[in-house]
XYZ file of C-alpha atoms in Angstrom:
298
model
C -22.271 -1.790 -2.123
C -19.980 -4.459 -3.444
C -20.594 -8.413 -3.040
C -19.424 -10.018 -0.249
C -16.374 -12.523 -1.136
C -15.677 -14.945 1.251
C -12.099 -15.240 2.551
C -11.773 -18.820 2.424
C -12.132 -18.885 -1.287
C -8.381 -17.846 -1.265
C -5.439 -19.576 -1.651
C -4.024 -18.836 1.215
C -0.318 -19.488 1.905
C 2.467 -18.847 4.209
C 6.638 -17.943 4.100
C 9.400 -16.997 6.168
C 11.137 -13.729 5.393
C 13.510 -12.125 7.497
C 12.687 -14.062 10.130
C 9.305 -13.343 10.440
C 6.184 -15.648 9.481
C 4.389 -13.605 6.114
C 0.724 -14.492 4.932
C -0.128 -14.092 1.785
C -2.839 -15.226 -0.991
C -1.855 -16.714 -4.247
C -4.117 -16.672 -7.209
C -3.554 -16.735 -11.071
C -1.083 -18.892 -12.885
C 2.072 -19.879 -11.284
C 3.850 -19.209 -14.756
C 2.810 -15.413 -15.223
C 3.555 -12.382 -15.070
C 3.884 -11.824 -11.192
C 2.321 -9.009 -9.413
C 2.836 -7.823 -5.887
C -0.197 -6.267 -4.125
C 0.869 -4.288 -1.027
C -1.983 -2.789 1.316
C -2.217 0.367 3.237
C -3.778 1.321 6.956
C -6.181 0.273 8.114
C -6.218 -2.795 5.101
C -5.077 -5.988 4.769
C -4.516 -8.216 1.812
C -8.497 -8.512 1.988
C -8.367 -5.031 1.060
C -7.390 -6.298 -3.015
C -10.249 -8.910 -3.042
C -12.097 -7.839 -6.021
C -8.466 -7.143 -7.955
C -7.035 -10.549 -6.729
C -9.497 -12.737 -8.613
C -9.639 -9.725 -11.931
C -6.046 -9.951 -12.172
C -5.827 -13.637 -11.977
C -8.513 -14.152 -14.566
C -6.270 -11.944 -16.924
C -3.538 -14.282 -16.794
C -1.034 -13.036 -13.771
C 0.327 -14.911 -11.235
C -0.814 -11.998 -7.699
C 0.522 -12.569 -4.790
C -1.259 -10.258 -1.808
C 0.647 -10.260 1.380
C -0.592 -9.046 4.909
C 2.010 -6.494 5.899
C 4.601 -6.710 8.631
C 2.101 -5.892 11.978
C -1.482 -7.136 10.180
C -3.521 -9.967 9.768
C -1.881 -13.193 10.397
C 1.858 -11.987 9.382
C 4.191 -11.343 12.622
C 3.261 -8.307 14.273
C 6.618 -6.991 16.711
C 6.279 -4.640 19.444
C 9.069 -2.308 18.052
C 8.005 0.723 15.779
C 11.524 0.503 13.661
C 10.730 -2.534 12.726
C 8.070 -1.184 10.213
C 10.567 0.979 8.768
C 10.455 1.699 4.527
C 13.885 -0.311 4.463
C 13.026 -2.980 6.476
C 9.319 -3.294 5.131
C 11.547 -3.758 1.396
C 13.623 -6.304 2.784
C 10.793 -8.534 3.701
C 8.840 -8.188 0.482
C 12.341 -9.206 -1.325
C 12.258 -12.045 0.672
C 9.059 -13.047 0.381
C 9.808 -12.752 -3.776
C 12.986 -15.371 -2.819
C 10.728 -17.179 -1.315
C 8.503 -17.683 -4.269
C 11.367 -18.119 -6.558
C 10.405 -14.500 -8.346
C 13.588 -12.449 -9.429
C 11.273 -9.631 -10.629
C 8.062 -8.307 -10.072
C 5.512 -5.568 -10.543
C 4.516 -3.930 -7.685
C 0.830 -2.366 -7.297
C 0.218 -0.706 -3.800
C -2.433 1.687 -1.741
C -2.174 4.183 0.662
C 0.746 2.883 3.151
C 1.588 0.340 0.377
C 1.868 2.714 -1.997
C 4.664 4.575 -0.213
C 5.712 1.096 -0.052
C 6.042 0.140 -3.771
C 7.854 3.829 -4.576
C 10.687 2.287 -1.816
C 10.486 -0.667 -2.984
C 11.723 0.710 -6.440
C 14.543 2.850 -4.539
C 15.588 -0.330 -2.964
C 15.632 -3.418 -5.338
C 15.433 -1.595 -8.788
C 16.700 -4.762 -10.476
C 13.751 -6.321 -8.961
C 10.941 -4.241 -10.240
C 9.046 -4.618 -14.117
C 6.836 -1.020 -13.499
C 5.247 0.519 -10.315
C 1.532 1.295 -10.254
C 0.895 3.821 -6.694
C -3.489 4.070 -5.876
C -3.724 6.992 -4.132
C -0.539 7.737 -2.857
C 1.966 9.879 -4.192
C 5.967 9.791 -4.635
C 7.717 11.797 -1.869
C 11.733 11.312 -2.423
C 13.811 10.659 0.102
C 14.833 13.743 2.541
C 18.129 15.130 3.227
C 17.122 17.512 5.917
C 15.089 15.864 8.953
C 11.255 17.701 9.159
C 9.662 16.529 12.404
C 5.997 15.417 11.491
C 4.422 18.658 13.232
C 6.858 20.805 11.161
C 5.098 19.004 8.238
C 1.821 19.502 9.033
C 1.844 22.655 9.126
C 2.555 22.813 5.650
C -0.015 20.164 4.704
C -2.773 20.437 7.043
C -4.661 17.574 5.603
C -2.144 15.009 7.330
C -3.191 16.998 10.825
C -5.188 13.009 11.221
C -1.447 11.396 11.905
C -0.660 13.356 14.917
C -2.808 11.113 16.737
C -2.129 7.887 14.939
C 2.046 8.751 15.136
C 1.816 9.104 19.550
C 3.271 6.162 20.411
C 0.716 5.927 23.059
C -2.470 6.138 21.263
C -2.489 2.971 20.516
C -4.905 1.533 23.667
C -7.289 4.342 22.178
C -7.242 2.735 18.384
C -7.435 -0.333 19.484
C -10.711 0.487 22.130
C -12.374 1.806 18.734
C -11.583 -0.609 15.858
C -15.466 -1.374 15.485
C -15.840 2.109 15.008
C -12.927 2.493 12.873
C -13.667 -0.374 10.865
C -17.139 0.656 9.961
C -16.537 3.832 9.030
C -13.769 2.962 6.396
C -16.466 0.137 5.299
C -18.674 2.832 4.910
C -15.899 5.228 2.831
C -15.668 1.974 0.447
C -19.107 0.953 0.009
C -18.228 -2.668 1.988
C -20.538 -5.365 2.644
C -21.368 -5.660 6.228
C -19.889 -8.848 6.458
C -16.510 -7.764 5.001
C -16.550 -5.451 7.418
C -17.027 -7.843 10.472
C -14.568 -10.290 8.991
C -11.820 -7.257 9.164
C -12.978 -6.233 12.477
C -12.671 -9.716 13.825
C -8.639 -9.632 12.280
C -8.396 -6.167 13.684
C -9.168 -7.496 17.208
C -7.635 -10.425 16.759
C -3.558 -9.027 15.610
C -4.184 -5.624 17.347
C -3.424 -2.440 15.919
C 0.605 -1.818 17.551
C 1.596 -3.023 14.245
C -0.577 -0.996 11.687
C 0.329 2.302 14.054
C 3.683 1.618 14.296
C 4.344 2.702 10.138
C 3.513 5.927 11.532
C 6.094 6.238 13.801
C 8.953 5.509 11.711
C 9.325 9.323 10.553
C 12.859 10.024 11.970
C 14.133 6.090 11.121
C 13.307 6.309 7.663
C 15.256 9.425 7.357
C 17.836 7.928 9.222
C 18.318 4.868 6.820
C 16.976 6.815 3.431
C 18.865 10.603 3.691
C 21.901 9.142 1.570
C 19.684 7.184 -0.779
C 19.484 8.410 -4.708
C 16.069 9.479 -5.080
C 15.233 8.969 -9.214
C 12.634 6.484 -9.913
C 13.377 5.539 -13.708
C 11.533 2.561 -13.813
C 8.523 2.931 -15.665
C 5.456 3.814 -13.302
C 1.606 4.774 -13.482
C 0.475 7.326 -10.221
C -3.608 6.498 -10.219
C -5.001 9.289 -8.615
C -8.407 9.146 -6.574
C -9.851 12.609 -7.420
C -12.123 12.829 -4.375
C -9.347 11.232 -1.943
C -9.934 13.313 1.487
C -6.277 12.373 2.277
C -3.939 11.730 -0.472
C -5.097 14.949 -2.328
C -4.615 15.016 -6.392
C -2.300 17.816 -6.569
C 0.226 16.217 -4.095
C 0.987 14.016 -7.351
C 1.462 16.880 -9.737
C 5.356 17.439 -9.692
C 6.292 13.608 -9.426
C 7.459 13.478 -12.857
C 10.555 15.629 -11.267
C 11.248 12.545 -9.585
C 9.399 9.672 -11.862
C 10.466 11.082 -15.217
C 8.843 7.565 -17.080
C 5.663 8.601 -15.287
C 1.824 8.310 -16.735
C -0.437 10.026 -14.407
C -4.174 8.723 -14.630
C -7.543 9.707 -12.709
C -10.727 7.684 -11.303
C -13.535 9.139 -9.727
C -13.239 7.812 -6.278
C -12.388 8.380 -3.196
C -9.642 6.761 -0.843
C -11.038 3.262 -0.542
C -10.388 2.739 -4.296
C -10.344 -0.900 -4.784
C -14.217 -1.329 -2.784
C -15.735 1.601 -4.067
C -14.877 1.038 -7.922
C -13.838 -1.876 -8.186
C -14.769 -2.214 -12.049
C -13.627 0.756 -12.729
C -10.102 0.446 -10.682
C -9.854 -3.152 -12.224
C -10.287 -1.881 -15.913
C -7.547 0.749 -15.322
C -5.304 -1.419 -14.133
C -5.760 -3.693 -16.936
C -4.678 -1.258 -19.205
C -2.089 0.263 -17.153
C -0.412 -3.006 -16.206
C -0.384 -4.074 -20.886
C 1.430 -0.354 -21.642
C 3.860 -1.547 -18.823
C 4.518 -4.660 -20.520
C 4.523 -3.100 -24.088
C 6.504 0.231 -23.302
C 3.786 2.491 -23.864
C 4.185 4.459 -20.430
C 5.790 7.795 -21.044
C 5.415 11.097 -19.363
C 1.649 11.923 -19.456
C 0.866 14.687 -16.793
């Protein structure tokens, strides 16, 4: 079980992007190299605690935003809101905001998907792009409704449910439940747990659904979009991830041609349940980014 870290300790900090209010924590020194730490579902920028204050130690300037829908960032009603383009936008604002023309991006899960758009997006923008857990899937040019997909890949059979727009009443009746079983995936001190309950109850969980229901936008707004990543970029797969399973990573070089592919022996919850281990990678990960060392390793 990891030590509790107390929320308050953070620098906590707030902008206006797009017209909507972000919050974010700021940690490191406000001269280096910047990092952007983007969360996935059911997370928040809590989620990057033990990485927050690593990666500040090291030198870097890490800036960990709540997400569009979470925590104490603007959480709309409407699902297209949370779309991949839209998401971008806001995190390219948030950047203006800080005065940061470019950036490396490091996300999980959700923001993982996240950071691989965010490359498509604002290439200009991005130093290197570092995905825990979650794989590159390029843009599509043919629409595949998400039950058409799952039959393919059974293990995403779990986003049915969280994709009905009208589940969300349900979620949000069982976000104790939810809550401590993903505290329980990550090896979380109870009271990190009842601190993300307590924001859980507190914003809702319309917002945090609502990326899952943005299938047939994203297509809309991404079928047209060039799909090569060149920008240098490190996949860190979890090899025990129940979800984002290792070989759904195995062809991205197709895509990601400057690609190094690395393991840990985890499971989804990366950043909680090794944090020493997750925090060492990245280390090393983040100076071959800086020093050109990332080439194709499969």
């Amino acid at each position: 079980m990891t030590e509790h870290i107390d929320p308050a300790s953070f620098n906590h900090k707030f902008a206006t992007t797009c017209g909507y209010k972000y919050h974010y924590v700021e940690e490191g020194d406000p001269n280096g190299e910047p990092l952007l730490l983007v969360h996935g579902f059911p997370d928040m920028w809590y989620g990057w605690r033990h990485q927050i204050r690593y990666l500040a130690k090291q030198g870097y300037r890490v800036i960990a935003p709540d997400c569009l829908g979470y925590g104490q960032t603007s959480h709309p009603h409407d699902s297209n809101e949370y779309s991949f383009k839209n998401i971008c936008a806001h995190l390219a604002g948030l950047l203006d905001a800080l005065d940061i023309p470019k950036v490396t991006v490091i996300g999980h899960d959700w923001g993982g998907a996240i950071v691989w758009r965010f490359a498509l997006h604002y290439p200009a923008r991005v130093n290197g792009v570092i995905s825990v857990c979650t794989p590159y899937t390029p843009p599509q040019r043919t629409y595949v409704p998400l039950e058409e997909f799952v039959e393919k890949m059974p293990e995403f059979q779990y986003q049915i449910a969280l994709a009905d727009p009208n589940s969300t009443p349900y979620f949000e009746s069982i976000i104790e439940k939810v809550m401590n079983n993903i505290g329980t995936q990550g090896h979380m001190n109870q009271q990190d747990i009842d601190f993300m309950t307590a924001q859980f109850k507190a914003s809702g969980m319309q917002g945090p659904l609502n990326y899952y229901r943005t299938r047939k936008i994203n297509f809309e707004e991404e079928k047209d979009l060039h799909h090569i990543i060149d920008i240098p970029s490190v996949m860190i797969v979890a090899l025990r991830d129940p979800y984002l399973l290792p070989y759904q990573s195995e062809n991205m070089h197709k895509h990601v041609p400057n690609l190094k592919r690395v393991m840990i022996d985890a499971e989804h919850f990366v950043q909680t349940e090794k944090p020493d281990e997750l925090n060492a990678l990245l280390k090393e990960m983040l100076e071959d980014l800086k020093h050109g060392r990332i080439k194709s390793v499969l």
